[in-house]
Short mmCIF file of C-alpha atoms and ligand atoms in Angstrom, two decimals:
data_model
loop_
_atom_site.label_atom_id
_atom_site.label_comp_id
_atom_site.label_asym_id
_atom_site.label_seq_id
_atom_site.Cartn_x
_atom_site.Cartn_y
_atom_site.Cartn_z
CA UNK A 84 21.69 9.27 -26.28
CA UNK A 85 21.31 5.66 -27.36
CA UNK A 86 23.87 3.78 -29.38
CA UNK A 87 23.56 3.83 -33.13
CA UNK A 88 21.67 0.72 -34.18
CA UNK A 89 21.86 1.55 -37.86
CA UNK A 90 18.38 2.83 -38.54
CA UNK A 91 16.72 6.21 -38.91
CA UNK A 92 18.01 9.21 -36.99
CA UNK A 93 16.14 9.80 -33.74
CA UNK A 94 13.22 12.23 -33.72
CA UNK A 95 13.54 15.27 -31.50
CA UNK A 96 12.66 14.41 -27.94
CA UNK A 97 14.02 17.50 -26.17
CA UNK A 98 10.83 18.63 -24.45
CA UNK A 99 10.01 15.12 -23.28
CA UNK A 100 13.56 14.74 -21.98
CA UNK A 101 13.26 18.00 -20.07
CA UNK A 102 9.94 16.99 -18.55
CA UNK A 103 11.41 13.63 -17.61
CA UNK A 104 14.35 15.28 -15.83
CA UNK A 105 11.85 17.30 -13.80
CA UNK A 106 9.63 14.30 -13.14
CA UNK A 107 12.58 12.43 -11.66
CA UNK A 108 12.59 14.99 -8.85
CA UNK A 109 9.00 14.21 -8.01
CA UNK A 110 8.45 10.51 -8.67
CA UNK A 111 10.56 7.40 -8.20
CA UNK A 112 12.01 6.75 -11.63
CA UNK A 113 10.17 9.83 -12.87
CA UNK A 114 6.91 7.94 -13.37
CA UNK A 115 3.73 6.86 -11.63
CA UNK A 116 3.79 3.32 -13.02
CA UNK A 117 7.08 1.54 -13.69
CA UNK A 118 6.75 0.35 -17.30
CA UNK A 119 6.31 3.94 -18.44
CA UNK A 120 9.96 4.66 -17.60
CA UNK A 121 11.27 3.17 -20.90
CA UNK A 122 13.74 0.98 -18.99
CA UNK A 123 13.49 -1.83 -21.56
CA UNK A 124 13.83 0.33 -24.68
CA UNK A 125 16.06 3.11 -26.00
CA UNK A 126 15.65 6.67 -24.81
CA UNK A 127 13.47 8.21 -22.15
CA UNK A 128 9.67 8.36 -21.88
CA UNK A 129 7.69 10.45 -24.32
CA UNK A 130 5.43 12.85 -22.50
CA UNK A 131 2.09 12.77 -24.23
CA UNK A 132 0.24 15.99 -24.80
CA UNK A 133 -2.90 14.86 -26.51
CA UNK A 134 -4.59 12.02 -28.28
CA UNK A 135 -7.24 11.88 -30.96
CA UNK A 136 -8.53 8.82 -32.75
CA UNK A 137 -5.62 6.43 -33.23
CA UNK A 138 -3.05 9.24 -32.87
CA UNK A 139 -1.10 10.69 -29.96
CA UNK A 140 1.17 13.73 -29.94
CA UNK A 141 4.11 14.18 -27.59
CA UNK A 142 5.46 17.33 -25.96
CA UNK A 143 7.82 17.88 -28.91
CA UNK A 144 4.93 17.85 -31.35
CA UNK A 145 5.76 14.41 -32.80
CA UNK A 146 2.72 12.52 -34.02
CA UNK A 147 2.34 8.76 -33.57
CA UNK A 148 -0.12 6.07 -34.54
CA UNK A 149 -0.72 4.60 -31.11
CA UNK A 150 -0.96 0.86 -30.41
CA UNK A 151 -0.59 1.17 -26.64
CA UNK A 152 -4.07 2.65 -26.21
CA UNK A 153 -3.41 3.51 -22.57
CA UNK A 154 -2.57 -0.21 -22.12
CA UNK A 155 -5.93 -1.36 -23.40
CA UNK A 156 -8.83 0.82 -22.20
CA UNK A 157 -9.17 2.89 -25.38
CA UNK A 158 -10.92 0.42 -27.66
CA UNK A 159 -12.64 3.35 -29.41
CA UNK A 160 -9.40 5.30 -29.71
CA UNK A 161 -8.42 8.55 -28.04
CA UNK A 162 -10.82 11.35 -27.26
CA UNK A 163 -13.85 9.54 -28.65
CA UNK A 164 -16.63 12.08 -29.18
CA UNK A 165 -19.39 9.94 -27.64
CA UNK A 166 -17.36 9.27 -24.49
CA UNK A 167 -16.17 12.86 -24.20
CA UNK A 168 -19.70 14.28 -24.61
CA UNK A 169 -21.22 11.97 -22.03
CA UNK A 170 -18.47 12.69 -19.52
CA UNK A 171 -18.74 16.44 -20.09
CA UNK A 172 -22.50 16.32 -19.65
CA UNK A 173 -22.36 14.34 -16.40
CA UNK A 174 -19.55 16.47 -14.98
CA UNK A 175 -21.78 19.54 -14.99
CA UNK A 176 -23.62 18.04 -12.03
CA UNK A 177 -20.60 17.49 -9.83
CA UNK A 178 -17.81 14.96 -9.59
CA UNK A 179 -18.57 12.65 -6.68
CA UNK A 180 -21.18 12.19 -3.99
CA UNK A 181 -20.28 9.08 -2.01
CA UNK A 182 -23.94 8.14 -2.41
CA UNK A 183 -25.61 5.99 -5.06
CA UNK A 184 -26.43 7.48 -8.47
CA UNK A 185 -28.59 6.23 -11.32
CA UNK A 186 -25.47 6.05 -13.49
CA UNK A 187 -24.22 3.03 -11.54
CA UNK A 188 -27.47 1.22 -12.29
CA UNK A 189 -27.21 2.20 -15.92
CA UNK A 190 -23.69 0.80 -16.40
CA UNK A 191 -24.51 -2.31 -14.35
CA UNK A 192 -27.60 -2.96 -16.46
CA UNK A 193 -25.62 -2.61 -19.69
CA UNK A 194 -23.16 -5.20 -18.43
CA UNK A 195 -25.45 -7.69 -16.73
CA UNK A 196 -28.02 -7.77 -19.54
CA UNK A 197 -25.38 -8.50 -22.15
CA UNK A 198 -23.07 -10.81 -20.25
CA UNK A 199 -24.24 -14.20 -19.04
CA UNK A 200 -21.27 -14.65 -16.71
CA UNK A 201 -22.26 -12.16 -14.02
CA UNK A 202 -25.52 -11.72 -12.12
CA UNK A 203 -24.37 -9.19 -9.56
CA UNK A 204 -21.39 -6.91 -9.61
CA UNK A 205 -19.41 -4.41 -7.55
CA UNK A 206 -17.54 -1.46 -9.06
CA UNK A 207 -14.05 -0.53 -7.87
CA UNK A 208 -11.61 2.11 -9.04
CA UNK A 209 -8.91 -0.09 -10.61
CA UNK A 210 -8.20 -3.55 -11.91
CA UNK A 211 -5.88 -4.26 -8.99
CA UNK A 212 -8.65 -3.51 -6.55
CA UNK A 213 -11.13 -5.66 -8.46
CA UNK A 214 -8.81 -8.67 -8.42
CA UNK A 215 -7.76 -8.19 -4.81
CA UNK A 216 -11.42 -8.12 -3.81
CA UNK A 217 -12.26 -11.14 -5.95
CA UNK A 218 -9.58 -13.13 -4.12
CA UNK A 219 -10.97 -12.05 -0.75
CA UNK A 220 -14.45 -13.03 -1.89
CA UNK A 221 -13.23 -16.47 -2.97
CA UNK A 222 -11.55 -16.97 0.39
CA UNK A 223 -14.56 -15.72 2.31
CA UNK A 224 -16.94 -17.84 0.27
CA UNK A 225 -14.99 -21.10 0.51
CA UNK A 226 -13.50 -20.61 3.95
CA UNK A 227 -10.13 -21.61 2.46
CA UNK A 228 -6.92 -19.60 2.25
CA UNK A 229 -4.72 -20.80 -0.60
CA UNK A 230 -4.91 -19.62 -4.17
CA UNK A 231 -3.29 -21.00 -7.30
CA UNK A 232 -1.93 -18.61 -9.89
CA UNK A 233 0.11 -19.04 -13.04
CA UNK A 234 3.62 -17.94 -13.87
CA UNK A 235 3.28 -15.32 -16.60
CA UNK A 236 -0.08 -13.93 -15.51
CA UNK A 237 -0.35 -10.45 -14.06
CA UNK A 238 -3.21 -9.58 -11.76
CA UNK A 239 -2.32 -6.13 -10.50
CA UNK A 240 -0.11 -5.29 -7.55
CA UNK A 241 -1.92 -6.60 -4.47
CA UNK A 242 0.28 -8.53 -2.02
CA UNK A 243 -1.08 -12.04 -2.61
CA UNK A 244 -0.47 -11.75 -6.33
CA UNK A 245 3.01 -10.28 -6.42
CA UNK A 246 4.50 -13.73 -6.35
CA UNK A 247 6.45 -15.74 -8.86
CA UNK A 248 7.29 -19.40 -9.17
CA UNK A 249 10.05 -20.87 -7.07
CA UNK A 250 11.96 -23.86 -8.43
CA UNK A 251 10.00 -27.05 -9.02
CA UNK A 252 6.73 -27.82 -10.79
CA UNK A 253 4.36 -26.96 -7.95
CA UNK A 254 5.75 -24.39 -5.59
CA UNK A 255 4.76 -21.84 -3.03
CA UNK A 256 5.26 -18.45 -4.53
CA UNK A 257 8.29 -16.36 -3.87
CA UNK A 258 7.55 -12.70 -3.50
CA UNK A 259 8.27 -10.78 -6.68
CA UNK A 260 8.38 -7.46 -4.85
CA UNK A 261 10.15 -6.27 -1.75
CA UNK A 262 7.66 -5.50 0.98
CA UNK A 263 5.42 -8.52 0.44
CA UNK A 264 5.56 -10.70 3.57
CA UNK A 265 6.86 -14.21 2.94
CA UNK A 266 3.88 -15.54 4.85
CA UNK A 267 1.52 -14.00 2.26
CA UNK A 268 3.42 -15.61 -0.58
CA UNK A 269 3.02 -18.93 1.23
CA UNK A 270 -0.71 -18.75 0.55
CA UNK A 271 -0.15 -18.48 -3.20
CA UNK A 272 0.84 -21.52 -5.24
CA UNK A 273 2.43 -20.70 -8.58
CA UNK A 274 2.41 -23.15 -11.49
CA UNK A 275 3.20 -22.99 -15.21
CA UNK A 276 0.46 -22.24 -17.73
CA UNK A 277 -1.06 -24.81 -20.09
CA UNK A 278 0.20 -27.72 -17.98
CA UNK A 279 -2.44 -30.20 -16.79
CA UNK A 280 0.10 -32.19 -14.82
CA UNK A 281 1.15 -29.21 -12.71
CA UNK A 282 -2.47 -28.35 -12.02
CA UNK A 283 -3.30 -31.91 -11.03
CA UNK A 284 -0.29 -32.06 -8.72
CA UNK A 285 -1.16 -28.74 -7.11
CA UNK A 286 -4.64 -30.01 -6.27
CA UNK A 287 -3.31 -33.34 -5.04
CA UNK A 288 -0.98 -31.54 -2.70
CA UNK A 289 -3.34 -28.83 -1.41
CA UNK A 290 -6.75 -30.50 -1.91
CA UNK A 291 -9.13 -28.85 0.53
CA UNK A 292 -7.08 -25.73 1.04
CA UNK A 293 -7.51 -24.10 -2.37
CA UNK A 294 -10.03 -21.26 -2.36
CA UNK A 295 -9.54 -20.35 -6.00
CA UNK A 296 -7.51 -20.66 -9.14
CA UNK A 297 -6.96 -17.34 -10.85
CA UNK A 298 -5.98 -17.00 -14.50
CA UNK A 299 -6.05 -14.20 -17.03
CA UNK A 300 -8.85 -14.97 -19.47
CA UNK A 301 -6.16 -15.03 -22.10
CA UNK A 302 -2.79 -14.17 -20.57
CA UNK A 303 -1.75 -10.90 -22.21
CA UNK A 304 0.58 -9.21 -19.74
CA UNK A 305 3.71 -11.22 -20.45
CA UNK A 306 3.47 -11.69 -24.15
CA UNK A 307 0.25 -13.17 -25.47
CA UNK A 308 0.16 -16.72 -24.11
CA UNK A 309 -2.70 -18.48 -25.88
CA UNK A 310 -3.90 -21.48 -23.88
CA UNK A 311 -5.33 -24.64 -25.42
CA UNK A 312 -9.13 -24.60 -25.13
CA UNK A 313 -8.93 -28.16 -23.74
CA UNK A 314 -6.66 -26.88 -21.01
CA UNK A 315 -9.15 -24.19 -19.99
CA UNK A 316 -11.87 -26.84 -19.93
CA UNK A 317 -9.65 -29.06 -17.79
CA UNK A 318 -9.04 -26.13 -15.47
CA UNK A 319 -12.75 -25.57 -15.03
CA UNK A 320 -13.40 -29.25 -14.35
CA UNK A 321 -10.64 -29.66 -11.79
CA UNK A 322 -11.82 -26.55 -9.93
CA UNK A 323 -15.35 -27.96 -9.79
CA UNK A 324 -14.10 -31.31 -8.61
CA UNK A 325 -12.22 -29.73 -5.72
CA UNK A 326 -14.85 -27.08 -4.95
CA UNK A 327 -12.35 -24.32 -5.64
CA UNK A 328 -13.60 -21.23 -7.43
CA UNK A 329 -12.34 -20.35 -10.89
CA UNK A 330 -11.52 -16.66 -11.23
CA UNK A 331 -11.10 -15.22 -14.71
CA UNK A 332 -9.15 -12.01 -14.52
CA UNK A 333 -10.50 -10.27 -17.57
CA UNK A 334 -9.11 -6.83 -16.89
CA UNK A 335 -7.49 -6.87 -20.36
CA UNK A 336 -9.70 -9.34 -22.21
CA UNK A 337 -13.06 -8.18 -20.87
CA UNK A 338 -15.00 -6.23 -23.55
CA UNK A 339 -11.91 -6.64 -25.76
CA UNK A 340 -12.36 -10.11 -27.23
CA UNK A 341 -16.06 -9.51 -27.34
CA UNK A 342 -18.60 -8.18 -24.88
CA UNK A 343 -18.28 -11.38 -22.86
CA UNK A 344 -14.50 -11.40 -22.97
CA UNK A 345 -12.44 -14.59 -22.78
CA UNK A 346 -15.19 -16.48 -20.95
CA UNK A 347 -17.40 -15.94 -24.00
CA UNK A 348 -14.47 -16.76 -26.28
CA UNK A 349 -13.92 -20.16 -24.64
CA UNK A 350 -17.51 -20.80 -23.63
CA UNK A 351 -16.35 -21.51 -20.09
CA UNK A 352 -18.17 -20.17 -17.06
CA UNK A 353 -15.85 -18.81 -14.38
CA UNK A 354 -17.18 -18.45 -10.82
CA UNK A 355 -15.91 -14.90 -10.45
CA UNK A 356 -14.91 -12.48 -13.20
CA UNK A 357 -12.91 -9.26 -12.89
CA UNK A 358 -12.93 -6.38 -15.34
CA UNK A 359 -11.08 -3.08 -15.65
CA UNK A 360 -9.45 -1.07 -18.42
CA UNK A 361 -12.13 -0.89 -21.19
CA UNK A 362 -14.99 -0.80 -18.70
CA UNK A 363 -14.07 2.76 -17.65
CA UNK A 364 -13.65 4.27 -21.11
CA UNK A 365 -10.28 5.71 -20.04
CA UNK A 366 -11.34 6.69 -16.52
CA UNK A 367 -10.49 4.62 -13.44
CA UNK A 368 -13.03 1.81 -13.11
CA UNK A 369 -12.72 -1.84 -12.14
CA UNK A 370 -15.38 -4.40 -11.41
CA UNK A 371 -15.84 -7.89 -10.11
CA UNK A 372 -18.92 -9.99 -10.52
CA UNK A 373 -20.32 -13.47 -10.02
CA UNK A 374 -23.59 -15.28 -9.43
CA UNK A 375 -26.03 -13.55 -7.08
CA UNK A 376 -25.35 -16.32 -4.59
CA UNK A 377 -21.58 -15.80 -4.49
CA UNK A 378 -21.94 -12.01 -4.51
CA UNK A 379 -24.30 -12.20 -1.52
CA UNK A 380 -21.17 -12.79 0.55
CA UNK A 381 -20.01 -9.22 -0.09
CA UNK A 382 -20.78 -6.59 2.55
CA UNK A 383 -23.26 -5.21 3.44
CA UNK A 384 -25.16 -8.41 2.48
CA UNK A 385 -22.40 -10.73 3.64
CA UNK A 386 -19.26 -10.94 5.69
CA UNK A 387 -16.60 -10.12 3.08
CA UNK A 388 -15.73 -6.46 3.52
CA UNK A 389 -14.91 -4.29 0.53
CA UNK A 390 -15.51 -0.59 -0.04
CA UNK A 391 -14.37 2.50 -1.94
CA UNK A 392 -14.77 6.26 -1.50
CA UNK A 393 -14.82 6.80 -5.25
CA UNK A 394 -16.33 3.45 -6.27
CA UNK A 395 -19.03 3.94 -8.89
CA UNK A 396 -17.87 7.50 -9.43
CA UNK A 397 -20.46 9.21 -11.67
CA UNK A 398 -18.00 10.69 -14.16
CA UNK A 399 -16.23 7.36 -14.55
CA UNK A 400 -19.56 5.56 -14.89
CA UNK A 401 -20.53 8.00 -17.63
CA UNK A 402 -17.40 7.15 -19.62
CA UNK A 403 -18.09 3.45 -19.19
CA UNK A 404 -21.72 3.79 -20.28
CA UNK A 405 -20.79 5.73 -23.40
CA UNK A 406 -18.00 3.33 -24.36
CA UNK A 407 -19.86 0.06 -23.71
CA UNK A 408 -22.89 1.37 -25.60
CA UNK A 409 -20.72 1.70 -28.68
CA UNK A 410 -19.34 -1.81 -28.25
CA UNK A 411 -22.85 -3.23 -28.28
CA UNK A 412 -23.54 -1.93 -31.77
CA UNK A 413 -24.03 -4.79 -34.16
CA UNK A 414 -20.89 -5.79 -36.02
CA UNK A 415 -18.56 -3.80 -33.76
CA UNK A 416 -16.30 -6.69 -32.77
CA UNK A 417 -16.48 -8.37 -36.14
CA UNK A 418 -15.19 -5.26 -37.91
CA UNK A 419 -12.52 -4.59 -35.31
CA UNK A 420 -11.28 -8.17 -35.19
CA UNK A 421 -11.21 -8.48 -38.98
CA UNK A 422 -9.06 -5.37 -39.21
CA UNK A 423 -6.74 -6.71 -36.55
CA UNK A 424 -6.31 -10.16 -38.06
CA UNK A 425 -5.59 -8.68 -41.48
CA UNK A 426 -2.96 -6.43 -39.88
CA UNK A 427 -1.34 -9.25 -37.92
CA UNK A 428 -1.36 -11.70 -40.80
CA UNK A 429 0.18 -9.33 -43.29
CA UNK A 430 3.05 -8.61 -40.89
CA UNK A 431 3.48 -12.34 -40.47
CA UNK A 432 3.52 -12.87 -44.24
CA UNK A 433 6.19 -10.20 -44.65
CA UNK A 434 8.38 -11.69 -41.92
CA UNK A 435 7.96 -15.24 -43.20
CA UNK A 436 8.78 -14.23 -46.77
CA UNK A 437 12.05 -12.73 -45.57
CA UNK A 438 12.85 -15.52 -43.18
CA UNK A 439 12.77 -13.16 -40.21
CA UNK A 440 12.47 -14.83 -36.82
CA UNK A 441 9.23 -13.10 -35.94
CA UNK A 442 5.85 -14.47 -34.92
CA UNK A 443 2.79 -12.31 -34.74
CA UNK A 444 0.47 -13.81 -32.16
CA UNK A 445 -2.98 -12.31 -32.03
CA UNK A 446 -6.49 -12.81 -30.76
CA UNK A 447 -9.37 -10.41 -31.30
CA UNK A 448 -7.76 -6.96 -31.49
CA UNK A 449 -4.76 -7.86 -29.28
CA UNK A 450 -1.46 -8.61 -30.98
CA UNK A 451 2.05 -9.44 -29.84
CA UNK A 452 5.19 -9.23 -31.94
CA UNK A 453 7.50 -11.96 -30.68
CA UNK A 454 11.02 -12.42 -31.99
CA UNK A 455 10.99 -16.18 -32.09
CA UNK A 456 10.73 -19.07 -34.51
CA UNK A 457 8.58 -21.14 -32.16
CA UNK A 458 5.16 -21.88 -33.60
CA UNK A 459 3.51 -21.45 -30.22
CA UNK A 460 4.37 -19.59 -27.04
CA UNK A 461 2.09 -20.71 -24.23
CA UNK A 462 4.11 -20.33 -21.06
CA UNK A 463 6.33 -17.67 -19.56
CA UNK A 464 9.28 -20.04 -19.94
CA UNK A 465 8.83 -20.21 -23.70
CA UNK A 466 9.82 -16.55 -24.02
CA UNK A 467 13.50 -16.03 -24.73
CA UNK A 468 14.67 -12.94 -22.80
CA UNK A 469 17.48 -12.43 -25.34
CA UNK A 470 14.85 -11.78 -28.03
CA UNK A 471 13.99 -8.53 -26.28
CA UNK A 472 17.14 -6.95 -27.73
CA UNK A 473 15.47 -7.11 -31.13
CA UNK A 474 12.29 -5.57 -29.76
CA UNK A 475 14.35 -2.71 -28.39
CA UNK A 476 15.71 -1.87 -31.83
CA UNK A 477 12.29 -2.22 -33.42
CA UNK A 478 10.70 0.03 -30.81
CA UNK A 479 13.16 2.79 -31.53
CA UNK A 480 12.81 2.44 -35.29
CA UNK A 481 9.04 2.57 -34.95
CA UNK A 482 9.07 5.73 -32.85
CA UNK A 483 11.27 7.30 -35.50
CA UNK A 484 8.66 6.32 -38.09
CA UNK A 485 5.68 7.65 -36.13
CA UNK A 486 4.47 4.44 -34.50
CA UNK A 487 4.01 4.15 -30.73
CA UNK A 488 4.15 0.70 -29.13
CA UNK A 489 4.19 0.13 -25.39
CA UNK A 490 7.83 0.38 -24.25
CA UNK A 491 8.46 -3.33 -23.56
CA UNK A 492 8.66 -6.42 -25.69
CA UNK A 493 6.62 -8.32 -23.13
CA UNK A 494 3.65 -6.04 -23.74
CA UNK A 495 0.93 -6.63 -26.29
CA UNK A 496 -0.44 -4.05 -28.72
CA UNK A 497 -4.06 -3.03 -29.20
CA UNK A 498 -6.00 -2.08 -32.29
CA UNK A 499 -8.91 0.27 -31.75
CA UNK A 500 -11.97 1.13 -33.76
CA UNK A 501 -10.24 4.40 -34.57
CA UNK A 502 -7.44 2.71 -36.54
CA UNK A 503 -8.57 3.01 -40.14
CA UNK A 504 -7.22 0.96 -43.04
CA UNK A 505 -5.10 3.93 -44.06
CA UNK A 506 -3.31 4.14 -40.73
CA UNK A 507 -2.94 0.40 -40.48
CA UNK A 508 -1.31 0.41 -43.93
CA UNK A 509 1.07 3.16 -42.81
CA UNK A 510 1.85 1.29 -39.64
CA UNK A 511 2.53 -1.91 -41.54
CA UNK A 512 4.99 -0.20 -43.84
CA UNK A 513 6.77 1.29 -40.82
CA UNK A 514 6.90 -2.13 -39.19
CA UNK A 515 8.29 -3.72 -42.36
CA UNK A 516 11.04 -1.08 -42.62
CA UNK A 517 11.84 -1.42 -38.93
CA UNK A 518 12.09 -5.18 -39.21
CA UNK A 519 14.52 -4.74 -42.08
CA UNK A 520 16.69 -2.67 -39.75
CA UNK A 521 16.32 -5.17 -36.90
CA UNK A 522 17.44 -7.99 -39.14
CA UNK A 523 20.06 -5.81 -40.81
CA UNK A 524 18.65 -6.14 -44.26
CA UNK A 525 19.04 -2.47 -45.08
C1 LIG B 57 -4.06 -4.20 -16.03
C2 LIG B 57 -4.39 -5.45 -15.34
C3 LIG B 57 -4.61 -5.52 -13.95
C4 LIG B 57 -4.41 -4.34 -13.06
O1 LIG B 57 -5.31 -3.31 -13.34
P1 LIG B 57 -4.94 -1.82 -12.85
O2 LIG B 57 -6.12 -1.01 -13.30
O3 LIG B 57 -3.66 -1.47 -13.53
O4 LIG B 57 -4.81 -1.87 -11.39
C5 LIG B 57 -4.99 -6.72 -13.41
N1 LIG B 57 -5.15 -7.81 -14.17
C6 LIG B 57 -4.95 -7.80 -15.50
C7 LIG B 57 -5.17 -9.04 -16.29
C8 LIG B 57 -4.55 -6.63 -16.12
O5 LIG B 57 -4.32 -6.63 -17.44
#
């Protein structure tokens, strides 16, 4: 068991531990996605048995207020009645046909009518797939091969995007995973975020070779790295100037910051947008979209091939329809975002009053607890890896107080419509007490 860090005694995790031992026989690291393995925090993964509203319960019967929200999709909370009913209804007619259904039209119409950034779309089964296809589309459309990405942005696990910065301001990527050919990484240029000079240099160096620049609408996979609005504007202009496409990867921010995601937030029009997470209401759905003209390059209309056996799956479409319908209700985002900013700001006030080195960065209903005294963190480099030790202690203290955060200090938290004032108050108190332990004030 973990070392004693001076806080509350650990909750019982016996059943989860047993399940994890078993899982290690079946899956590498005992999990089907690496971050779930609790490698960056104390203890072993909690096996979740059920979720309802803002709560989850683990195999040992412990109850938690959940801020992981399945890593973002559950903006209405767990087991939302509207989503569950729609899915259950549609399931009665079968699970998959590999032929078009009216449900695809219905979800597409909901999106296209209420989002000025896409005219035509294609559904996929994950965010990774959506982004991978968007990159192919950009290459097919421009007839160019290179893409520019930013250090600190995550775009799923396709080969071209598993690259990190080498040394130097403008560099070819180095693969960040074994198994990615060096030659692939050579097509991806990696530069720091929020840096107009790096962007200018990259375009000077690779002028007519750049098919696209891809950025997370608001980078939220490596802390929450808020970009200056002027920088995003600059990014759009320089892409235009060089006839490179601007791809907004909105797999996290899409339908989270508002129905039009980060593009709506900034008022910037990307050439291609990708969505995932929220769009599927908890079932596997991704999507990419663009103008009708750009999308006409996708097969069978155009020469860029992309397909999927389960793409537009009716049950998944049903979940998306039910969830997005709720998001379109008037005042939905205003209420949610107000709740979230109140939550974030009161944690900040507490930390500031006690002189704790903690900054609560937030936008919309996304928040990130960063152990830092920097006023702004806008690039991957600004994050101090040593600060993660403090997160580790906080994570453990929070679990012991019934609060579930994603098991890594680089991950953001999400507030859902199901978090009521009562639970947010409870969560705040637990966070305050945990911070006191982290900073050894108790
Ligand atoms: C989660 C995420 C992805 C990958 O989506 P998956 O559904 O996990 O494949 C891609 N881009 C961003 C910005 C994400 O947050």
